[in-house]
Each structure stands twice: as structure tokens, then as C-alpha cells.
Short mmCIF file of C-alpha atoms in Angstrom, two decimals:
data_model
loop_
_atom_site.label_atom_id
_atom_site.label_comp_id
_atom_site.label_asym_id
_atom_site.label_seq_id
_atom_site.Cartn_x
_atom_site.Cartn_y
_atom_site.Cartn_z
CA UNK A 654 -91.41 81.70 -39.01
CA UNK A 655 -89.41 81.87 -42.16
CA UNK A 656 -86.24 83.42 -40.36
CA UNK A 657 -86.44 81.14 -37.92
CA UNK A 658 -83.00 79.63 -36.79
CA UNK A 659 -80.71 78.81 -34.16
CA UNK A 660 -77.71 77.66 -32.55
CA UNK A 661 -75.40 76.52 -29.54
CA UNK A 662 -74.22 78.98 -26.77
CA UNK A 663 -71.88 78.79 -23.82
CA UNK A 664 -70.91 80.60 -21.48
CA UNK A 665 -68.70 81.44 -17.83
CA UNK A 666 -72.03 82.41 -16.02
CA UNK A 667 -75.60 82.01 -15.86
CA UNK A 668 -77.27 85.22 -15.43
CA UNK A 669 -80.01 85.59 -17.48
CA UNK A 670 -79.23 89.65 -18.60
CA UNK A 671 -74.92 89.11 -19.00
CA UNK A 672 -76.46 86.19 -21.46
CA UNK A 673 -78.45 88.26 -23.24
CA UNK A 674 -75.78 91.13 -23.54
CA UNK A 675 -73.30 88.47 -24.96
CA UNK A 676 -75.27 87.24 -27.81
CA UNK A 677 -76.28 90.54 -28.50
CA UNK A 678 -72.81 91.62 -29.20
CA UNK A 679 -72.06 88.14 -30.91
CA UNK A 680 -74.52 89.01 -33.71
CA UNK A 681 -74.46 92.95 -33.65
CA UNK A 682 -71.64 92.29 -36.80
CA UNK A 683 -75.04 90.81 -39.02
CA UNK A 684 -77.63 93.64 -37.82
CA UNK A 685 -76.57 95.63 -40.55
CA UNK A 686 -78.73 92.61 -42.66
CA UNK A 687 -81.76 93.76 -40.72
CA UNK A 688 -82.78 93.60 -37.32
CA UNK A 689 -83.25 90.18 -35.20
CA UNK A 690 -84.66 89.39 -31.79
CA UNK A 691 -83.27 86.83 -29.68
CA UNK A 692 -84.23 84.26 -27.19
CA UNK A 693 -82.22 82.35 -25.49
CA UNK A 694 -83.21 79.22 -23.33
CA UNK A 695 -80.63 77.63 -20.96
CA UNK A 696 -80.68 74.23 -21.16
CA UNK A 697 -77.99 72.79 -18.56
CA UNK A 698 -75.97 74.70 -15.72
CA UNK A 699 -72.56 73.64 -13.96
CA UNK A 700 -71.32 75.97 -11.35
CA UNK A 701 -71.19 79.36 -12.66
CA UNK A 702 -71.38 77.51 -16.38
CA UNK A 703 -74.36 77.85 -18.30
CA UNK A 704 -75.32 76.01 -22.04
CA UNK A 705 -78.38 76.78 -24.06
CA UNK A 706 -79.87 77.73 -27.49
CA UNK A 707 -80.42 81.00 -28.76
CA UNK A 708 -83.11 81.45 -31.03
CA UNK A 709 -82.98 84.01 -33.59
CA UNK A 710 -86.31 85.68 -35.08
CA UNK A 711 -87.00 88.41 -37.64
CA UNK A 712 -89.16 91.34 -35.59
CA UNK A 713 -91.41 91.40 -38.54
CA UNK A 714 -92.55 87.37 -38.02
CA UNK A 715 -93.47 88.20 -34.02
CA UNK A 716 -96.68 90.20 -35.05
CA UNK A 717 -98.72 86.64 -34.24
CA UNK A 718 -102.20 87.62 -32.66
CA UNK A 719 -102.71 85.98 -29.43
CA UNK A 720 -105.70 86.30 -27.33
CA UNK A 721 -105.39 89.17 -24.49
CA UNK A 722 -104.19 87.80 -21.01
CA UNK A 723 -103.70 84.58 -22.12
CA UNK A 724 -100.67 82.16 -21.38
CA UNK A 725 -100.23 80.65 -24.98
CA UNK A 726 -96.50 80.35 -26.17
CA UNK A 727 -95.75 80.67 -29.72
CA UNK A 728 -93.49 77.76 -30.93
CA UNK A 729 -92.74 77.07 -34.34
CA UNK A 730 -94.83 74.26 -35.87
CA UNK A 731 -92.47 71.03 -35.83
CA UNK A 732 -91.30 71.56 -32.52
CA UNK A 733 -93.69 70.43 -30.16
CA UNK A 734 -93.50 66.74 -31.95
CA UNK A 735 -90.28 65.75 -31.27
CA UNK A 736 -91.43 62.98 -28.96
CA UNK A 737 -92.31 61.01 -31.84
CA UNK A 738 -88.38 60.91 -32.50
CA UNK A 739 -88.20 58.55 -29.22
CA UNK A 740 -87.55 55.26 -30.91
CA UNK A 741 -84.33 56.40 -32.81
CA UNK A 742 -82.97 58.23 -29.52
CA UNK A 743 -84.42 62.21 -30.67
CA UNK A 744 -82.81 61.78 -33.55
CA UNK A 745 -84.57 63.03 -37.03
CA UNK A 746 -86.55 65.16 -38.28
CA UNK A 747 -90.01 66.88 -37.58
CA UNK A 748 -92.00 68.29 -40.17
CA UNK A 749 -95.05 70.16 -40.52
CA UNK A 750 -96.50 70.63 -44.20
CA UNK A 751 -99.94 72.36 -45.15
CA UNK A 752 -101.37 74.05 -48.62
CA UNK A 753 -98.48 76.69 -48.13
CA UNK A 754 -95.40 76.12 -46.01
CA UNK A 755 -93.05 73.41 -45.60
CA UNK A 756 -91.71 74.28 -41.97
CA UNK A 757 -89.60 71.15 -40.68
CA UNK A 758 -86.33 70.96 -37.55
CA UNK A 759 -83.64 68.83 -37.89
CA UNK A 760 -83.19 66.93 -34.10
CA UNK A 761 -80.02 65.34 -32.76
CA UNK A 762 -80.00 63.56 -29.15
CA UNK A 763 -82.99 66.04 -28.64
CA UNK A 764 -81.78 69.27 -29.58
CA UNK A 765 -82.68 71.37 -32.54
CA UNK A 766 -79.73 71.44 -35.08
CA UNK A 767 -81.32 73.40 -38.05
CA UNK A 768 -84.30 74.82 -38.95
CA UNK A 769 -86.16 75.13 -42.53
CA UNK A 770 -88.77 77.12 -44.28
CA UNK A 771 -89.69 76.60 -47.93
CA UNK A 772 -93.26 77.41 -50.15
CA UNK A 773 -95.27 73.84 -50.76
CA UNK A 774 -94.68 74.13 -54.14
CA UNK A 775 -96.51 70.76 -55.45
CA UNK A 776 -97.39 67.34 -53.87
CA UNK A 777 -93.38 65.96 -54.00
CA UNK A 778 -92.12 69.02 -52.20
CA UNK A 779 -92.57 67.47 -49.13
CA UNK A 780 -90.50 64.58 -50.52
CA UNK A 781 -87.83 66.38 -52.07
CA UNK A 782 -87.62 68.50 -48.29
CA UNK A 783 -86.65 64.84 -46.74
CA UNK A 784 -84.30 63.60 -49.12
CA UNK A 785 -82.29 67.19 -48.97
CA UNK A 786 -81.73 66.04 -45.13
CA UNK A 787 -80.55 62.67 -46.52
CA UNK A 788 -77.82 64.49 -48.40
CA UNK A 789 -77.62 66.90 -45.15
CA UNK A 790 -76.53 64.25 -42.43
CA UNK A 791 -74.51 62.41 -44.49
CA UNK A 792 -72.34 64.99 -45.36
CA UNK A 793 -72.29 66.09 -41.66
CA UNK A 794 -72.27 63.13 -40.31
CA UNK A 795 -75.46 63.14 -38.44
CA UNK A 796 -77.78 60.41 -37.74
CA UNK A 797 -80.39 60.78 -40.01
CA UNK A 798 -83.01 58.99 -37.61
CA UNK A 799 -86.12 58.60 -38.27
CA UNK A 800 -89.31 61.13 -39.60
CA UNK A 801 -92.22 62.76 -38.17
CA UNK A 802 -94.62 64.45 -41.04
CA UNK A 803 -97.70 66.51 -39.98
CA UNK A 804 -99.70 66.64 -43.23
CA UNK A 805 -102.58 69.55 -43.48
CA UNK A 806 -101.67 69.62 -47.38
CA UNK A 807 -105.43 68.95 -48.35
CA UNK A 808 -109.01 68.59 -46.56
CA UNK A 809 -109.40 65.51 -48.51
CA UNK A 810 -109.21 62.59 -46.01
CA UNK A 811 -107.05 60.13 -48.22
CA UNK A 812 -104.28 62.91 -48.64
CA UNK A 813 -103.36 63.56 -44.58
CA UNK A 814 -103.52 60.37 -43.08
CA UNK A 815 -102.04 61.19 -39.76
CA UNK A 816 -104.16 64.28 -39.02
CA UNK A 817 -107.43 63.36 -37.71
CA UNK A 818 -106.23 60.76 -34.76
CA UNK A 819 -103.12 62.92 -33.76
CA UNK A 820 -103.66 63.97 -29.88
CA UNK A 821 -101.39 66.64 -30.31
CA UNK A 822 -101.75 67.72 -26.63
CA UNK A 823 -100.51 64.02 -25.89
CA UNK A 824 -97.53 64.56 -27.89
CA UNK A 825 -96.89 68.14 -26.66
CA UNK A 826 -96.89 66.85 -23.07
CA UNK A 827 -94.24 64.46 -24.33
CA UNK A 828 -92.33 66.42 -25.79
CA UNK A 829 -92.14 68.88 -22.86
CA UNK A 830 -91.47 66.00 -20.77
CA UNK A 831 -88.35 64.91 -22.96
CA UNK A 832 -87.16 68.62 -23.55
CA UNK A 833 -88.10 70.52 -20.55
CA UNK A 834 -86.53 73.14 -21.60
CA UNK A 835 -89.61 73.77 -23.88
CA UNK A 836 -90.82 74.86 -21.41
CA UNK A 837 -89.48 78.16 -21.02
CA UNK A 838 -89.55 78.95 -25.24
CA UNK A 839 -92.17 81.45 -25.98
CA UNK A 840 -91.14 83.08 -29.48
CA UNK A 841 -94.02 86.38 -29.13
CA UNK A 842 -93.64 89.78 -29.18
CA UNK A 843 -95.01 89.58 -25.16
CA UNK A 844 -92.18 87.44 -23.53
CA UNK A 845 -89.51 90.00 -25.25
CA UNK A 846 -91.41 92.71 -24.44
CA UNK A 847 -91.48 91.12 -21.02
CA UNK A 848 -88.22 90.19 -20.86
CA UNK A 849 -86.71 93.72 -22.02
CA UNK A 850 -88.68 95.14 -18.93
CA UNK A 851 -87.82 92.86 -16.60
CA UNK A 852 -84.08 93.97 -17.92
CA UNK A 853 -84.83 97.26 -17.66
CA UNK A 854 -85.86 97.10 -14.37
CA UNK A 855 -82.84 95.13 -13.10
CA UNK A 856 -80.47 97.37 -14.69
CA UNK A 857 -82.55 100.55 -12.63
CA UNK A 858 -82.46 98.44 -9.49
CA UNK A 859 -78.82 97.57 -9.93
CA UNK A 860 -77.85 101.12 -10.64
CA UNK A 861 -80.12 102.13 -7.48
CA UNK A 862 -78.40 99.01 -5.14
CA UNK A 863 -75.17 100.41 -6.60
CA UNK A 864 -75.67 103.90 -5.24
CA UNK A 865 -77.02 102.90 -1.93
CA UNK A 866 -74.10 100.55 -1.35
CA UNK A 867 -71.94 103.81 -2.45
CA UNK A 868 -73.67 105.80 -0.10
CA UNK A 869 -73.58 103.41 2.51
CA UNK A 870 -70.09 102.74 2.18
CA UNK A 871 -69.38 106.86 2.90
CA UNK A 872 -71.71 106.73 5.58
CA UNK A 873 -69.88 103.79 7.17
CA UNK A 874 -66.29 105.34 6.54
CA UNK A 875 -67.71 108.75 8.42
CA UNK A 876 -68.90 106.41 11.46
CA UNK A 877 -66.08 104.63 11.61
CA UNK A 878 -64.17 107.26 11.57
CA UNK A 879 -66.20 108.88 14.44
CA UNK A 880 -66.13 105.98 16.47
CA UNK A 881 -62.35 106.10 16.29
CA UNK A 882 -61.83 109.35 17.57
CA UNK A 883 -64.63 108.89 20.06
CA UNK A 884 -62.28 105.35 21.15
CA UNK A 885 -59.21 107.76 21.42
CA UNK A 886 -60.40 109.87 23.19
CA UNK A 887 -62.06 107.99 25.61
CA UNK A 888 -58.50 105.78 26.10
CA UNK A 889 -57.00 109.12 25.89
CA UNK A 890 -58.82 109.83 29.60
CA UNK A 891 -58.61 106.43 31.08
CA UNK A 892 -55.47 106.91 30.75
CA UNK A 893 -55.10 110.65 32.41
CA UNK A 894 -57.29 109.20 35.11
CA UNK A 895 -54.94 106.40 35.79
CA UNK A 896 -51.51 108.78 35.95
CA UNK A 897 -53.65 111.29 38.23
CA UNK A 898 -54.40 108.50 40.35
CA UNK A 899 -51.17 107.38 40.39
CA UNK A 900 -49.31 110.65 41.12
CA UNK A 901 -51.82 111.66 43.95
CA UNK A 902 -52.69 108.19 45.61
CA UNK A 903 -50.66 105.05 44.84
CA UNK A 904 -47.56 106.02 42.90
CA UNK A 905 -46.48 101.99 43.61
CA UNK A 906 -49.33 100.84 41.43
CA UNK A 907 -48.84 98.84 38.89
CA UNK A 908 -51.03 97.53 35.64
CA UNK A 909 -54.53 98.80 34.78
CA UNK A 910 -56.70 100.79 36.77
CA UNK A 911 -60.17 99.50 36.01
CA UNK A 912 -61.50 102.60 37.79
CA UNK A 913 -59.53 105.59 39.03
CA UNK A 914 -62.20 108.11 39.83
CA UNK A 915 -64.57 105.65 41.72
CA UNK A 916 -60.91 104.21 43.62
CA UNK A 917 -59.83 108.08 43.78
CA UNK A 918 -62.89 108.88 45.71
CA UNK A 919 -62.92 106.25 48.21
CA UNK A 920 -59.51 107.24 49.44
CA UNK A 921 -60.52 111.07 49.66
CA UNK A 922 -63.46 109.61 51.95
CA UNK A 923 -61.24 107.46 53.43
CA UNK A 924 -59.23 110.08 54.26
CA UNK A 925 -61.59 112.82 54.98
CA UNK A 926 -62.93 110.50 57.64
CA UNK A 927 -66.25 111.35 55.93
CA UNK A 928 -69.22 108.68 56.21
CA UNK A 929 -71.28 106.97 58.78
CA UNK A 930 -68.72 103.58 60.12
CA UNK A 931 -71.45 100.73 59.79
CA UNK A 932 -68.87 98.24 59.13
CA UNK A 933 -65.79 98.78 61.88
CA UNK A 934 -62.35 97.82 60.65
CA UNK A 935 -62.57 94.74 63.90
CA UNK A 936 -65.58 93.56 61.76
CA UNK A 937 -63.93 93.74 58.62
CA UNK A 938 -61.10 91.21 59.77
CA UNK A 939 -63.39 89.16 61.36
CA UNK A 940 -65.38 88.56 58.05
CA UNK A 941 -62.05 88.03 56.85
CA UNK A 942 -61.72 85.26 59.59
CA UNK A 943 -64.87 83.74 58.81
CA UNK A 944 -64.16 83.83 55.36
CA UNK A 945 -60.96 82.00 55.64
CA UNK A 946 -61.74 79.47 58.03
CA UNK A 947 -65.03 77.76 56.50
CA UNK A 948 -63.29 77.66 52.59
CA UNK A 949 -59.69 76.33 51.87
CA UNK A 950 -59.16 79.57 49.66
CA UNK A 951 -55.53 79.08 48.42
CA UNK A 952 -55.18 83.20 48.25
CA UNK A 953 -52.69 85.56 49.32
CA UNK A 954 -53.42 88.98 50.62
CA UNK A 955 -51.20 91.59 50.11
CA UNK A 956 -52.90 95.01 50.88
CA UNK A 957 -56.15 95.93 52.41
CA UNK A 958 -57.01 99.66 52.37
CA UNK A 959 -59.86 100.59 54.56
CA UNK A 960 -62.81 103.22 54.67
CA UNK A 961 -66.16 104.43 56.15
CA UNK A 962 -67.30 102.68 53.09
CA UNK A 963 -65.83 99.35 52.44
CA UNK A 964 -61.81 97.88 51.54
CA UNK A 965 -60.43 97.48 48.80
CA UNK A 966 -57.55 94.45 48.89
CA UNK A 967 -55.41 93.69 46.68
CA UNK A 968 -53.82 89.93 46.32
CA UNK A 969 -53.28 86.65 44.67
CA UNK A 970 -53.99 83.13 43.24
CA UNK A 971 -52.90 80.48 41.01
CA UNK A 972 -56.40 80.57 39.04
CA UNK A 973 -58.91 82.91 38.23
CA UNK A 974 -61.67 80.19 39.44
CA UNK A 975 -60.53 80.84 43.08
CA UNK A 976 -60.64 83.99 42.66
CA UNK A 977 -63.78 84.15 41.70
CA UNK A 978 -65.27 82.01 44.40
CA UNK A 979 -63.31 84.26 47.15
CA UNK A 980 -65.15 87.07 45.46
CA UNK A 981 -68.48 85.41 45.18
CA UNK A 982 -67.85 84.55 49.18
CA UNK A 983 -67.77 88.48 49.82
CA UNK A 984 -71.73 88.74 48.14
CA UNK A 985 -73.24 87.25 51.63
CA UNK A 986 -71.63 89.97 53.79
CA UNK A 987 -71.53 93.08 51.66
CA UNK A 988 -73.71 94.86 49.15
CA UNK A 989 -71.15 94.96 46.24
CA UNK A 990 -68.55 92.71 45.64
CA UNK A 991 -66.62 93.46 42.63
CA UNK A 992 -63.04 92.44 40.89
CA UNK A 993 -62.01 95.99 39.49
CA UNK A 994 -58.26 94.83 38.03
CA UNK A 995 -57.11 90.84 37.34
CA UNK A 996 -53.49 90.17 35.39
CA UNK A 997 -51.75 87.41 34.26
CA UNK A 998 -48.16 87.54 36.56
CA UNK A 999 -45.30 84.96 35.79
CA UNK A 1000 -44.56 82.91 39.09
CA UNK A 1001 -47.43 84.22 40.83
CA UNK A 1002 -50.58 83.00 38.71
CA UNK A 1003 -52.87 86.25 38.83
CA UNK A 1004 -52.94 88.78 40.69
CA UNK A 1005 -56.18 90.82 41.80
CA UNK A 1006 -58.15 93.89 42.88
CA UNK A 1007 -61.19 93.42 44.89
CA UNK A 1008 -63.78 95.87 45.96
CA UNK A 1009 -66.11 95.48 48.62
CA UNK A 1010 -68.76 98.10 49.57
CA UNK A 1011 -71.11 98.06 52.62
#
């Protein structure tokens, strides 16, 4: 890849399309020159943070045949040997040379820091490519480290000494295991193609999440809006209920009426005389007797309002937890037993409605 080259990014997030979309406008000033693919690899992440490499490639170097469903990845050559940089720290250069090319990377601390292409000219081109990184760190103030030459310059066996006894999927493995972000480099025309679709389809989904959420979000605002005029409403006739029962029944009541129509028709029973008596009023205070003499119940009774039906009473306590067991008392002698209306009053403790039903 004789366009081959790369450099440094950073960025406030780590999502993988924004990434993409930022060096895209970073180099969108140089397409004029001719078009460029990109890939970038992340490399480290903190928080939100990402840092990584993009890789820049000229479209017309990614037509590199590859056999059909495979999983090859296309690297350029030097890369995959930086391992052999491990005694001077993965710093130095790599360098593949054959009949033709002189491709070589320049590595510091394991990370690519420049990339070369040039024609194998004659037999001291591969010298003359060394000793122009010599000049190269010094003047930047690299460490020059150490070299790593791949020689396929000849089939003659005394002019590539390293080639035959190379395990080069040793070194790879190395390599990968030093760098993992290796990994995830695949410069082919099928991992952009790949990763363009992938984009596309986020953007589609996002746009289609988007809409639903939009939709959703009117959809809520309509039911909430609903169940607020249903809530009205409803306290809107609670609280008619309560001032009708009031007016017509117990104009001394104070506080919430739990419920007013079931209350309002007990006293039109009660006094209707309506219902077959199965529980006598005599009965009714000797329950309350019996109830009172086998429990210490520390409660006050203010009212009790009689029918064919049941009572209602009305009275207090210093806690709710005797009220409760006075109530629960009431289950063994009656078929309902319920607290209809309890309130917090100052000096008293609470105050209470109870219901009792036959």
C-alpha cells in the first residue's frame, strides 16, 4: 500500500460512528487531492475518552483479492513483525523488502509512527531506506531502536538469510499479543464495506428509535393528559358525594368521607327500618362488652349509629396499632370489619371510623 499512512486521534467519546464522522471532517480539507478511506482502530478508552489510530488508504490500493467467505485481514507487510522490536522496548523499525517494494513502519513504545513505500531500486536501497530513519529519529528525537528486515529480494538462498526459518505465524501471534489492537485492523475493501453498512443501518435504526420515542412521547402526553381529567373528575365526585352526605345526614362531620354512598345508604336503611334484625342493638353492646373486657383496648368511643345491618362507630386512640387490633377483634363476630376514615388529630392521637356489617 503505497498511500499507506497514519496518525494519532483523540477524542470526548467512544462511539464507533461520531469517530468516524470526526475524522471524516478532519481530512475532508485534502479530498480535493483524491479520495481516501479511513480506518480507525481505538486503542485505549477512559470514561467517555477514546485514543486510537486512523489509518488512511487510497480506494484504488483496496482492490486486494481475497478468497470468498474467508476471515483473512489485509495488513500491510511490516506490521505483523513488530514483536521482533521486543528487546529495545517496540522501538524501531520493521521492514519488508522483495524484487520490487521497499515497504517498512517506523515503531515507538509499540505504535506505528510513520509509514514508507519506495521501488527496490538496486541491492543498497534497502540500506540507504535504514540510514534515512537514522537521520529521521535524530532529528525528531526518537529512539531509533533496533531493526527487523524481511528479505524476499532474490530466490537465491545466500541473498535472504532470514526467510526460510521465519515462523511468521509465531511472530504474528506475538505481535497480536503485544498490540492487541491488531486485532481489529483489517485494511480491505470488505470491513469498509462492512463497516459503512453497519453505519448505515445504525443511522436507519436511530432515525426509526428517534421517531418511536417521538411518537411515544405524544402518546404519553395524550394519556397523561386523559388520566388527569379522568383524576378530576373522579375527585370532582368524591367530593359532591361527601357535601351531599353532609347536607342530608351528618352536617357535624368532619374530615374525609372514605365512602358516602355506601355510609348514605345504611342510614336510609337505618332509617327506613328496612332489613331483617339478625343482630339486635342488646347484642350489639354486649359484643361491645365482650370485646372490652377480654383486651385492655385503650379506645374511646364517641358515636355508635345503629341499623338492621350493622354500626358504624366512630372514636379514638393514641396509635393506629390499637386501632387496628380493636378492628381485627370485630372479624370473629361480624362478616366485615372495616376502618372507612383514620386522621391524624393533635391531643387526641387518631381518630377513627369503623364499619361493621352482619
Amino acid at each position: 500500500m503505497r498511500s499507506l499512512s497514519f496518525e494519532k486521534f483523540s477524542f470526548p467519546f467512544s462511539n464507533s460512528t461520531k469517530i468516524r464522522e470526526a475524522l471524516k471532517l478532519q481530512v475532508m480539507p485534502y479530498s480535493a487531492a483524491g479520495d481516501l478511506e479511513i480506518f480507525p482502530v481505538v486503542i485505549s478508552k477512559a470514561g467517555r475518552n477514546s485514543e486510537g489510530i486512523v489509518w488512511y488508504v487510497s480506494p484504488d490500493e483496496l482492490n486486494i483479492p481475497v478468497y470468498e467467505n474467508s476471515n483473512n485481514k489485509i495488513w500491510p507487510a511490516p506490521l505483523g513483525f513488530v514483536s521482533q522490536l521486543e528487546k529495545s522496548g517496540g522501538n524501531g523499525v520493521t521492514l519488508w523488502a522483495d524484487e520490487e517494494n521497499i515497504s517498512s513502519i517506523l515503531w515507538q513504545n509499540y505504535l506505528p509512527v510513520l509509514s514508507r513505500w519506495h521501488k527496490n531500486s538496486d541491492g543498497d536501497s534497502v540500506t540507504h531506506e535504514l540510514g534515512w530513519y537514522d537521520k529521521y529519529c535524530s532529528s525528531q528525537n526518537f529512539d531509533r531502536g533496533e531493526n527487523f528486515t524481511v528479505s524476499f529480494i532474490s530466490k537465491s538462498d545466500d541473498q535472504r538469510p532470514n526467510a526460510d526459518y521465519l515462523d511468521f505465524g509465531e511472530i504474528v501471534n506475538e505481535s497480536v499479543r503485544l498490540c492487541p489492537w491488531l486485532a481489529e485492523l483489517n485494511l480491505s475493501r470488505t470491513a469498509l464495506e462492512s463497516s459503512m453498512g453497519l453505519e448505515r443501518n445504525l443511522g436507519f435504526l436511530t432515525r426509526a428509535a428517534c421517531w418511536l420515542l417521538f411518537m411515544g412521547a405524544i402518546m404519553l402526553g395524550a394519556e397523561i393528559f386523559e388520566w388527569n381529567k379522568l383524576q378530576d373528575k373522579t375527585q370532582e365526585i368524591r367530593l359532591r358525594s361527601e357535601k351531599y352526605y353532609r347536607e342530608v345526614f351528618d352536617s357535624t362531620h368532619t374530615g374525609r368521607i372514605s365512602n358516602p354512598v355506601t355510609l348514605a345508604r345504611d342510614r336510609i336503611s337505618e332509617l327506613k327500618g328496612s332489613g331483617n334484625i339478625t343482630h339486635g342493638l342488646e347484642e350489639v353492646l354486649a359484643d361491645f362488652g365482650d370485646i372490652f373486657s377480654n383486651e385492655s383496648y385503650d379506645v374511646t368511643i364517641d358515636t355508635v349509629r345503629y341499623n338492621s345491618e350493622g354500626f358504624d362507630c366512630t372514636g379514638s386512640a393514641h396509635d393506629m396499632t390499637t386501632i387496628l387490633n380493636f378492628r381485627k377483634a370485630w372479624e370473629d363476630k361480624a362478616k366485615l370489619s372495616q376502618l372507612d376514615n383514620t386522621q391524624s388529630v393533635s391531643g387526641v392521637g387518631y381518630r377513627f371510623d369503623l364499619r361493621v356489617r352482619w
